[in-house]
CSV table of C-alpha atoms and ligand atoms in Angstrom, one decimal:
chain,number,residue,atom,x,y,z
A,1,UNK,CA,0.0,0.0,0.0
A,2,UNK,CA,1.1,3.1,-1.1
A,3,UNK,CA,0.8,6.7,1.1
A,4,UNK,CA,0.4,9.8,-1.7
A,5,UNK,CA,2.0,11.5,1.8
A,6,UNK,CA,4.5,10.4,4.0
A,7,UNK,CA,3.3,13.4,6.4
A,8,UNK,CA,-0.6,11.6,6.4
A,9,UNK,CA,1.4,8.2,6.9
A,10,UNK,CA,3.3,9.7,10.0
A,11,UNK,CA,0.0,10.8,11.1
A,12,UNK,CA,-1.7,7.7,10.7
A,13,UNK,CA,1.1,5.4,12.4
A,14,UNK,CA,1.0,8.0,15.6
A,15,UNK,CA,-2.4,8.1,16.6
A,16,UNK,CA,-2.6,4.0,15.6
A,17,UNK,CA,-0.3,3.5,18.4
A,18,UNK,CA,-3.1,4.3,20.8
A,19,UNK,CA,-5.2,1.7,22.5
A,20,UNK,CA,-8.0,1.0,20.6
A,21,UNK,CA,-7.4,2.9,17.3
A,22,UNK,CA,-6.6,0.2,14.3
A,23,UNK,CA,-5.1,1.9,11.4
A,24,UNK,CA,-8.5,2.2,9.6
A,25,UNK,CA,-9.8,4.6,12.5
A,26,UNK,CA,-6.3,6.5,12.5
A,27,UNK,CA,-6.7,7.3,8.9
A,28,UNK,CA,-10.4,8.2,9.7
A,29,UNK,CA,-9.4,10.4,12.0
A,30,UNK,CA,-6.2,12.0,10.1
A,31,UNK,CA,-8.9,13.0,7.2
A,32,UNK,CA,-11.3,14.5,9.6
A,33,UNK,CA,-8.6,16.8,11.1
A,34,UNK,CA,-7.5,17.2,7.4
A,35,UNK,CA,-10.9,18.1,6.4
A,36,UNK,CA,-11.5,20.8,9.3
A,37,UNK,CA,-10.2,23.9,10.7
A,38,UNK,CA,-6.5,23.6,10.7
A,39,UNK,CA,-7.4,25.1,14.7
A,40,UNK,CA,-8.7,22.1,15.5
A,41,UNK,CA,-6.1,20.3,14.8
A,42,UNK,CA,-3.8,23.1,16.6
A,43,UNK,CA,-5.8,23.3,19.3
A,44,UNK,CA,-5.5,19.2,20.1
A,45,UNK,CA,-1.9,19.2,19.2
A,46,UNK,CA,-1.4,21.6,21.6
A,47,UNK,CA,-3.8,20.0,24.3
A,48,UNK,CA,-2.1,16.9,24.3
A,49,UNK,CA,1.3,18.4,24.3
A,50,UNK,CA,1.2,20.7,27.5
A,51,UNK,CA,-1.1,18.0,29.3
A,52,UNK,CA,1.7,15.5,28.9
A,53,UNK,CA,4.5,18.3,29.6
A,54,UNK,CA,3.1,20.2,32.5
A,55,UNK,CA,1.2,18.0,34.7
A,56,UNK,CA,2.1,17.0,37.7
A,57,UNK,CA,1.3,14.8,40.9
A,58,UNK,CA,-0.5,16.2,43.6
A,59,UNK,CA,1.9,16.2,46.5
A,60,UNK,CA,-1.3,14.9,49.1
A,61,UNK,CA,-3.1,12.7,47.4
A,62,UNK,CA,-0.6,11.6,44.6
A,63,UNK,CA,-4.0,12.3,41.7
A,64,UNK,CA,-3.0,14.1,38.3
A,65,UNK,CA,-2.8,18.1,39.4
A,66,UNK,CA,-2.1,21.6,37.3
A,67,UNK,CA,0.2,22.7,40.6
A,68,UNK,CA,1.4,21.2,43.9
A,69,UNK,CA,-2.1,20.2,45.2
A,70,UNK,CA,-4.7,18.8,42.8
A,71,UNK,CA,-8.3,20.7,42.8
A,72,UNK,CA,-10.1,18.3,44.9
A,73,UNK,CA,-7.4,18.8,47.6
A,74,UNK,CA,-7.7,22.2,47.2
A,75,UNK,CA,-11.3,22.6,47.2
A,76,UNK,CA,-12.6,23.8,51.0
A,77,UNK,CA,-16.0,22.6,50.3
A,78,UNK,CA,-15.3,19.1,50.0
A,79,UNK,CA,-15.4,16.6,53.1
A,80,UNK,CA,-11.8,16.5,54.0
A,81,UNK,CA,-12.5,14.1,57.0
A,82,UNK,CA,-13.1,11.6,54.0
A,83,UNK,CA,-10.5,10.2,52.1
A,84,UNK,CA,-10.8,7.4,49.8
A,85,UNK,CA,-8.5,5.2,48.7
A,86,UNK,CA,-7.9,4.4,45.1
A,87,UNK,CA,-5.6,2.3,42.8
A,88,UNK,CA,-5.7,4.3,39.9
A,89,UNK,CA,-6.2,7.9,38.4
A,90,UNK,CA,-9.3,6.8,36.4
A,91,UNK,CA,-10.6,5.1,39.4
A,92,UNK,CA,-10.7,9.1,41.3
A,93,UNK,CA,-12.6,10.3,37.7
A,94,UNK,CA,-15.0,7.2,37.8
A,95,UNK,CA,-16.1,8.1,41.2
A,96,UNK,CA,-15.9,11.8,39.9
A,97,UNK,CA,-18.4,10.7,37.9
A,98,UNK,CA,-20.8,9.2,39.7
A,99,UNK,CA,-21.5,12.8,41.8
A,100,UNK,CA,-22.6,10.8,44.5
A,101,UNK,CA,-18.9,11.3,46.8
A,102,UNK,CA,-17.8,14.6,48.7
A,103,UNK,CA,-14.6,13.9,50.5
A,104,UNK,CA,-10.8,13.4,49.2
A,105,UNK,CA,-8.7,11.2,47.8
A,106,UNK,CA,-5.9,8.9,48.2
A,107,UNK,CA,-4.2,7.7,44.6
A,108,UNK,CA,-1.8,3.7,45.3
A,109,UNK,CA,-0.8,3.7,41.8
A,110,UNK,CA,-1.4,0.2,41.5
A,111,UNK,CA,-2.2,-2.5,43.8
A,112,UNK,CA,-0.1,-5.3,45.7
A,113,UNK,CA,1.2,-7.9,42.8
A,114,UNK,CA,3.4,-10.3,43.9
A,115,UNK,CA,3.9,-11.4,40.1
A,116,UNK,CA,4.4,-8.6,38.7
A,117,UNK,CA,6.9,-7.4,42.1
A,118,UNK,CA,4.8,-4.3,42.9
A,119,UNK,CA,5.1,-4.5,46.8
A,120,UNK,CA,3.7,-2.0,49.1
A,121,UNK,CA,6.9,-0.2,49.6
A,122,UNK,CA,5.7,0.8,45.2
A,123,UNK,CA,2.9,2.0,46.1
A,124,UNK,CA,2.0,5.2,47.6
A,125,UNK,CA,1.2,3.1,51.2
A,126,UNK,CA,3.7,5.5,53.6
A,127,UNK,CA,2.5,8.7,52.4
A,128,UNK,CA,-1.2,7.5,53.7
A,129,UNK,CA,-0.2,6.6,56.7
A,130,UNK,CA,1.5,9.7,57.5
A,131,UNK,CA,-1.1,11.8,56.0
A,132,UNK,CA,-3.8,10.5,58.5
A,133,UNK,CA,-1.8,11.8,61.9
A,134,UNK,CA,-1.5,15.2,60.3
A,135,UNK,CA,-4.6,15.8,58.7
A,136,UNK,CA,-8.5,15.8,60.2
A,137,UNK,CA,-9.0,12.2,58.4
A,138,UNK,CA,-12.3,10.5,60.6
A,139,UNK,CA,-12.7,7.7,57.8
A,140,UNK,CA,-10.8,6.0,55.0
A,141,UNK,CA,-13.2,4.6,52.4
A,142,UNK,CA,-10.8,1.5,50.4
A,143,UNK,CA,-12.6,1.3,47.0
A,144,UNK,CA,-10.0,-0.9,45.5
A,145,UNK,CA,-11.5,-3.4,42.6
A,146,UNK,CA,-12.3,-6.8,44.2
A,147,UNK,CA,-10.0,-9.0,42.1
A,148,UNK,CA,-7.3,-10.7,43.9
A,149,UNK,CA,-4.3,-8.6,43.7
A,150,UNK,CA,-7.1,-5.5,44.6
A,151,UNK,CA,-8.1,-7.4,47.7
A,152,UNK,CA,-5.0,-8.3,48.9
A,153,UNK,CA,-3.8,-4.5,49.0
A,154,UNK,CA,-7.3,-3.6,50.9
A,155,UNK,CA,-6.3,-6.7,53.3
A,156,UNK,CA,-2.9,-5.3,53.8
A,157,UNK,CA,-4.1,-1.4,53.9
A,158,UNK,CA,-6.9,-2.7,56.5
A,159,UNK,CA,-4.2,-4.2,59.0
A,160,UNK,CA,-1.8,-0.7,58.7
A,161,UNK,CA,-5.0,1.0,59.4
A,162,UNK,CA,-5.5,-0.5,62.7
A,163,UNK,CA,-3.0,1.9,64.0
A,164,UNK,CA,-5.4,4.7,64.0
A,165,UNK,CA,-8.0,3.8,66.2
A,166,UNK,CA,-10.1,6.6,65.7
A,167,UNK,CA,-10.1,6.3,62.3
A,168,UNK,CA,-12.9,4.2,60.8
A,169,UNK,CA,-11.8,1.9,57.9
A,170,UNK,CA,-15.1,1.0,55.4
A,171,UNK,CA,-15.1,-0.3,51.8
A,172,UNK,CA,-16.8,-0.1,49.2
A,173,UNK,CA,-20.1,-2.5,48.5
A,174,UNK,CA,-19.9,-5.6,46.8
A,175,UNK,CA,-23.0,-6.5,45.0
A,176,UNK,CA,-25.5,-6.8,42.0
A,177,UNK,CA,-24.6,-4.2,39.9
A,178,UNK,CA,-27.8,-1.8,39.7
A,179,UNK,CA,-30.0,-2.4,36.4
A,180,UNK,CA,-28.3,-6.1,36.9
A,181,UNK,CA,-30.8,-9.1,36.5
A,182,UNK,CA,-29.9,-11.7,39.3
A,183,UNK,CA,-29.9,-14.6,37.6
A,184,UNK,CA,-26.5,-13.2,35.0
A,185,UNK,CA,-24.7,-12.8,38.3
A,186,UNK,CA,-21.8,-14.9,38.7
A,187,UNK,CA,-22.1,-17.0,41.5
A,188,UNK,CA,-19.6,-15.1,44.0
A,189,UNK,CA,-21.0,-11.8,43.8
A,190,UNK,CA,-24.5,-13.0,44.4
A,191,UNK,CA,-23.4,-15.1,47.5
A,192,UNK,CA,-21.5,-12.0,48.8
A,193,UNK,CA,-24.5,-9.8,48.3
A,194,UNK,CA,-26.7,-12.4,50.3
A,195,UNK,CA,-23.9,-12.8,53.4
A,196,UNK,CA,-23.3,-8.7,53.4
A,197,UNK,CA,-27.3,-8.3,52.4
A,198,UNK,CA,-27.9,-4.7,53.7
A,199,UNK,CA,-30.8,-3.8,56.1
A,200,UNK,CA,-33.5,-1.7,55.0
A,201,UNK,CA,-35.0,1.3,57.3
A,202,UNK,CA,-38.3,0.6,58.1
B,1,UNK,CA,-17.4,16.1,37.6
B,2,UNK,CA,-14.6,17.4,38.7
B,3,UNK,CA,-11.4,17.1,36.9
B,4,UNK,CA,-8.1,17.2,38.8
B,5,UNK,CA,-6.3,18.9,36.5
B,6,UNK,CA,-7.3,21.5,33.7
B,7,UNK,CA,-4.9,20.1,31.6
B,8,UNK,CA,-6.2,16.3,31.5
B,9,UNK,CA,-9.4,18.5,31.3
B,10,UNK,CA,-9.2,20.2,28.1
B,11,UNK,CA,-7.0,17.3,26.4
B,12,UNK,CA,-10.0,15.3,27.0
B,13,UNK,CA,-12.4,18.2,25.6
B,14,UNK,CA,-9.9,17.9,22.7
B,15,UNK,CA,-10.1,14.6,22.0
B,16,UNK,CA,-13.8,13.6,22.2
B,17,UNK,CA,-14.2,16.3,19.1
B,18,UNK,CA,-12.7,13.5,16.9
B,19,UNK,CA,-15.1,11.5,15.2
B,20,UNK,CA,-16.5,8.2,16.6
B,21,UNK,CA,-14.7,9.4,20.2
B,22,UNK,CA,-16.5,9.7,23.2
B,23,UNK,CA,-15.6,11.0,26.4
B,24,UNK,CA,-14.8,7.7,27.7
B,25,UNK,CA,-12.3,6.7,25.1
B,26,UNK,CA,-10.7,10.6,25.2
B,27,UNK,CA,-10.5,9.9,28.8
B,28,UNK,CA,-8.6,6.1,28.0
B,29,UNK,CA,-6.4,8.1,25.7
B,30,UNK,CA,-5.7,11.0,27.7
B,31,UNK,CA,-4.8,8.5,30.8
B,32,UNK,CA,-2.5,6.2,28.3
B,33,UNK,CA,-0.7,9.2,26.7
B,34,UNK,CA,0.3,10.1,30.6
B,35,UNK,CA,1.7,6.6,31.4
B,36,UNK,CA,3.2,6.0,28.2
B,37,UNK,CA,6.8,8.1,27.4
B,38,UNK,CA,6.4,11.2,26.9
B,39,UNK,CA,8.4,11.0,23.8
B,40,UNK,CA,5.2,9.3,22.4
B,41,UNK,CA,3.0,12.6,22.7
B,42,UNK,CA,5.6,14.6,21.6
B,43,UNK,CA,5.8,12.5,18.5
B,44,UNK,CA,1.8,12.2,18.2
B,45,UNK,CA,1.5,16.0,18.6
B,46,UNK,CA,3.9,16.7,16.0
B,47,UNK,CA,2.9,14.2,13.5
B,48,UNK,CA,-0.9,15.7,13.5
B,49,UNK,CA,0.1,19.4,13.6
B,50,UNK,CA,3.0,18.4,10.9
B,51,UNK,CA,0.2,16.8,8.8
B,52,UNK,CA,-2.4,19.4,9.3
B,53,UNK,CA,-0.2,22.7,8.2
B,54,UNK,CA,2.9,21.2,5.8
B,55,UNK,CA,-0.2,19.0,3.7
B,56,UNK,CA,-0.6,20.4,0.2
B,57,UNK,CA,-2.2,19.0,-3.0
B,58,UNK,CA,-0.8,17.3,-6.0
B,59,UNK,CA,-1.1,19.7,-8.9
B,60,UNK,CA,-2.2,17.1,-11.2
B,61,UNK,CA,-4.6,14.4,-9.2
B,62,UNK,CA,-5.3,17.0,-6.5
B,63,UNK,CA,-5.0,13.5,-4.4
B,64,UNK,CA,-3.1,14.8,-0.5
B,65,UNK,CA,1.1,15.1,-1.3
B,66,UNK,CA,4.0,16.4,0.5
B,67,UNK,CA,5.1,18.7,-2.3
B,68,UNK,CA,3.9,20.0,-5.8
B,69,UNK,CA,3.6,16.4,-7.1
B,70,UNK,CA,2.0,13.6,-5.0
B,71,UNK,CA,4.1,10.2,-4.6
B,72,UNK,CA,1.6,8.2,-7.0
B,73,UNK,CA,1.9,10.4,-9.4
B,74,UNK,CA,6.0,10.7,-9.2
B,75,UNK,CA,6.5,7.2,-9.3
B,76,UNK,CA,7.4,6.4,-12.7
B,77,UNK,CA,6.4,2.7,-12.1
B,78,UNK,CA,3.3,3.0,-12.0
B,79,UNK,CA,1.1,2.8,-15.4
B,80,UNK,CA,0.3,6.6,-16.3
B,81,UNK,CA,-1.4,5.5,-18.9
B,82,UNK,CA,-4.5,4.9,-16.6
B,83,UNK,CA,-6.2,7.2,-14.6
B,84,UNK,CA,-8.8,6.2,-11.8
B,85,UNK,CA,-11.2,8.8,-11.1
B,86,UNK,CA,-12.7,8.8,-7.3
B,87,UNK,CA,-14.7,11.1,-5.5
B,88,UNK,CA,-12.1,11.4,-2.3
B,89,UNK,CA,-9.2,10.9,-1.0
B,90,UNK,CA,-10.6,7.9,1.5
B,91,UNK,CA,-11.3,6.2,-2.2
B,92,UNK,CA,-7.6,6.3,-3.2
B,93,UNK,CA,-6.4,5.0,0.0
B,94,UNK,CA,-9.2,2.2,-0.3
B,95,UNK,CA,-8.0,1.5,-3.4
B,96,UNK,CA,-4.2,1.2,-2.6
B,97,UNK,CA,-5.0,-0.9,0.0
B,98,UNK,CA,-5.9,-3.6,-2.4
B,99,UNK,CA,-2.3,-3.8,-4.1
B,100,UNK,CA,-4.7,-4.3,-7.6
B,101,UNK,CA,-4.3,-1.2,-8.9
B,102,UNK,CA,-1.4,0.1,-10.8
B,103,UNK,CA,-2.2,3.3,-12.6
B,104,UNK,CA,-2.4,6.7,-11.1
B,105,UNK,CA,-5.4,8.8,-9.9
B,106,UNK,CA,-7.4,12.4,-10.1
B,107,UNK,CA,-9.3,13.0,-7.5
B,108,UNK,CA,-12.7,15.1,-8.0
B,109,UNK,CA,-13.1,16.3,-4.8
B,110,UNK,CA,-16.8,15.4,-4.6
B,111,UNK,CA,-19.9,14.3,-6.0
B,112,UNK,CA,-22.6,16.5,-8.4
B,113,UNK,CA,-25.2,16.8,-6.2
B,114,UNK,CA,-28.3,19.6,-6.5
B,115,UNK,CA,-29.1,18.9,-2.7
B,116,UNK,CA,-26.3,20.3,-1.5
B,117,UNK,CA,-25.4,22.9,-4.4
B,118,UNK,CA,-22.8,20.8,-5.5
B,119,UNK,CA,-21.9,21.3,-9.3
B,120,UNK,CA,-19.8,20.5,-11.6
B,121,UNK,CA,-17.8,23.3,-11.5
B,122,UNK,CA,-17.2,22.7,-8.0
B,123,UNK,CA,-15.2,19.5,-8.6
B,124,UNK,CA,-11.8,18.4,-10.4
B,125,UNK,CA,-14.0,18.3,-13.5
B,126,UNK,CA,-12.0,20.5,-16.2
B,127,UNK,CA,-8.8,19.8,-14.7
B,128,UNK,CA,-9.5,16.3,-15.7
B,129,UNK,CA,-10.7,17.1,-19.6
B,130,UNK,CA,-7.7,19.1,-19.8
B,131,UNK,CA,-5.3,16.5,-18.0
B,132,UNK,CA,-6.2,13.9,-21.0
B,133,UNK,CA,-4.7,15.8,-23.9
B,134,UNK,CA,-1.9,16.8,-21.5
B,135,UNK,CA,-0.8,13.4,-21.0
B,136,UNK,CA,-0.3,9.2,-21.9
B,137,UNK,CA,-4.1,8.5,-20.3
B,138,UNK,CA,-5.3,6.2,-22.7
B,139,UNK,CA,-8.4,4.4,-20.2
B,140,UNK,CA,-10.3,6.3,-17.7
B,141,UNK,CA,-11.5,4.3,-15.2
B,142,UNK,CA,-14.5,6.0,-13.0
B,143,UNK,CA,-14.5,4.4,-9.6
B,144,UNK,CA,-17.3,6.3,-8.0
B,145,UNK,CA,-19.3,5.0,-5.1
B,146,UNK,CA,-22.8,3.7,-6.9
B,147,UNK,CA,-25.0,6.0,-5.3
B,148,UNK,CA,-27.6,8.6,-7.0
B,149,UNK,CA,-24.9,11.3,-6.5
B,150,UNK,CA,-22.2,9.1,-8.0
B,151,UNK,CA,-24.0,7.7,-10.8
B,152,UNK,CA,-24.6,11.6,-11.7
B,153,UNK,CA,-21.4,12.9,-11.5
B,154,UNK,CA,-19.9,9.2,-13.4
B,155,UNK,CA,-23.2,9.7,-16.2
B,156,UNK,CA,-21.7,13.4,-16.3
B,157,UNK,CA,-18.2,12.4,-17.0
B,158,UNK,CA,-18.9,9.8,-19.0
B,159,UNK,CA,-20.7,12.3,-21.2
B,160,UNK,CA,-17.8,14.9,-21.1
B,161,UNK,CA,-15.3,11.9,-21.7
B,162,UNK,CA,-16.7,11.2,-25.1
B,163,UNK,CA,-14.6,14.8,-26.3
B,164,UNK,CA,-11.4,12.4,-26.5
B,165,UNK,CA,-12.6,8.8,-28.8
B,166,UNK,CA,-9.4,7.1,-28.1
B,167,UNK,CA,-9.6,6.8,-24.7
B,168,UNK,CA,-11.6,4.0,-22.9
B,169,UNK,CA,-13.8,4.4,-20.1
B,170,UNK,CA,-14.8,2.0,-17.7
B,171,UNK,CA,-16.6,1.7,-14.5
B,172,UNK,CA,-15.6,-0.4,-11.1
B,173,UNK,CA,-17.9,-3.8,-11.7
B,174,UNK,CA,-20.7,-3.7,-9.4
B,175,UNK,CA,-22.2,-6.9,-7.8
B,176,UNK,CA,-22.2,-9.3,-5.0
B,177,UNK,CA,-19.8,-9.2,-2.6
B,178,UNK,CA,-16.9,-11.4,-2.5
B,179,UNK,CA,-18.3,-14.3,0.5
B,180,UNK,CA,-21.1,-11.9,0.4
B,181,UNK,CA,-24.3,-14.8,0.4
B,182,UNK,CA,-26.8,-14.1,-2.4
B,183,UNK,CA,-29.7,-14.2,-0.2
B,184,UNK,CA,-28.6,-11.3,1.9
B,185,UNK,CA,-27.6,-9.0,-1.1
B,186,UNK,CA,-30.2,-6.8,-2.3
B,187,UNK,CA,-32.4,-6.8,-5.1
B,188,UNK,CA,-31.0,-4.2,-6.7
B,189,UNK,CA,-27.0,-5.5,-6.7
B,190,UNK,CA,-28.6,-8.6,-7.6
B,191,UNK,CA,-30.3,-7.6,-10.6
B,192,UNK,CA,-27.2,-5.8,-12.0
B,193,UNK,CA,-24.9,-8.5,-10.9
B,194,UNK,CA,-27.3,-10.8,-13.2
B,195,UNK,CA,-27.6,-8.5,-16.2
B,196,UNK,CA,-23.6,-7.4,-16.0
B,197,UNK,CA,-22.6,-11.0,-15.7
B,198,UNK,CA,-19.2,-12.0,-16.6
B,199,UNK,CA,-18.2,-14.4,-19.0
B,200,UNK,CA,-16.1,-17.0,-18.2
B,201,UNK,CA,-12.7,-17.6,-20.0
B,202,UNK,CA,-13.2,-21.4,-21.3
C,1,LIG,ZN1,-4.8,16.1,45.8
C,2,LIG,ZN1,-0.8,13.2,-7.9
């Protein structure tokens, strides 16, 4: 196959190196930004560029920031007695998402692996426990994914924890996933959701 | 939603303008380009701002080229004495895909269509009937998408085409599918794969 333009070829093998774009999208894309505003093309060029090049680490909660301490840090009207603990970036904008939490954050960056040697002393572990003591922390929420590696970090993090009595340690719940029809559950979330069955108000 | 950073913010903004991408997958992109070196969005950046503002068109196809002449048309290997006519660049890029073509292109730059105000005069019409003369083209071959538009704009040409009596024209063959099933083609494919049957070589 022959390119009429090595410059649209460049184009094409770039943005194919991203996960999820196949070649055919790449080149779908490279004619749209051909076809528009050369702006647009600018104005993403440019976006991409100074994301990768001038962010940072939030030096609190360890979450993607602009400056030393990430806007959910630095907002006063959030719940700073709350901080919940999170494996990844996206996990913080999944929650984000959802509207439905207040407080802070706490970013691992990853979770306990024994196989692929990511111990605790990787992860950002230390810097939570020395957070707690000097901050107004009343309760760390541990909304790590429930696969093994996820729940052996929460198992670990759980036991730390204990040194902070006053602190109280919750996770997320486990469960049918709303909208989720029972009988398509597999069998360990719907015997989890029967033993930690919630009570209702009456 | 709150983002923790303007800058994954706006890249994010940037990137669900691209076709087919939602704010889920500029999200999954954004997050990647921030793991990934950040050699790799330097080089993305570049390639699509490179693309975007260095991109001109070759004088004689009007196909996308790096210089004056496009690499098709400067590669004296290919057969110059055919020239496929498509609607878009997407159609030349289809085409070299398949590794069955050897001749060179012109591309029209659109389709005759009333609707949208679309005329001949709008496309790579003359430069086309004035192209012939100009050069070895001894078979035109129209390769335009069988719609009402196309079938316009190739009954158009066609017309136009009959100025030069030693050159051939031909048109794409239209029909079923290859591993297409007959029963799932429609009526209308299937009446002109009937009538513009092929004879077999015996
Ligand atoms: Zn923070
Ligand atoms: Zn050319």
């Amino acid at each position: 196959m022959e390119f009429p333009s090595k410059l649209i070829e460049n184009a094409v093998a770039e943005l194919s190196k991203l996960p999820g774009i196949g070649r055919k999208t790449a080149l779908r894309l490279a004619l749209h930004l051909l076809k528009a505003e050369s702006d647009s093309t600018a104005s993403l060029a440019e976006a991409l560029a100074k994301m990768r090049f001038e962010i940072t680490y939030c030096h609190t909660c360890h979450n993607i920031a602009d400056t030393e301490e990430c806007s959910i840090c630095a907002n006063k009207l959030r719940d700073h007695a709350m901080v919940c603990v999170v494996s990844d970036i996206r996990d913080v904008i999944a929650i984000e998402n959802t509207s439905q939490y207040q407080g802070v954050y706490h970013v691992l960056g990853g979770v306990i692996s024994p196989i692929e040697g990511i111990g605790p002393s990787d992860l950002q572990i230390d810097s939570l426990l020395k957070r707690i003591p000097e901050s107004e922390i009343k309760e760390v929420i541990l909304a790590i994914s429930p696969t093994m590696e996820g729940d052996t970090t929460a198992f670990y993090l759980t036991r730390k924890l204990r040194e902070f009595p006053d602190v109280h340690i919750s996770t997320i719940a486990r469960g049918i996933p709303v909208g989720g029809e029972l009988e398509y559950a597999d069998e360990i979330t719907l015997g989890r959701s029967i033993v930690e069955r919630q009570r209702q108000a009456r």
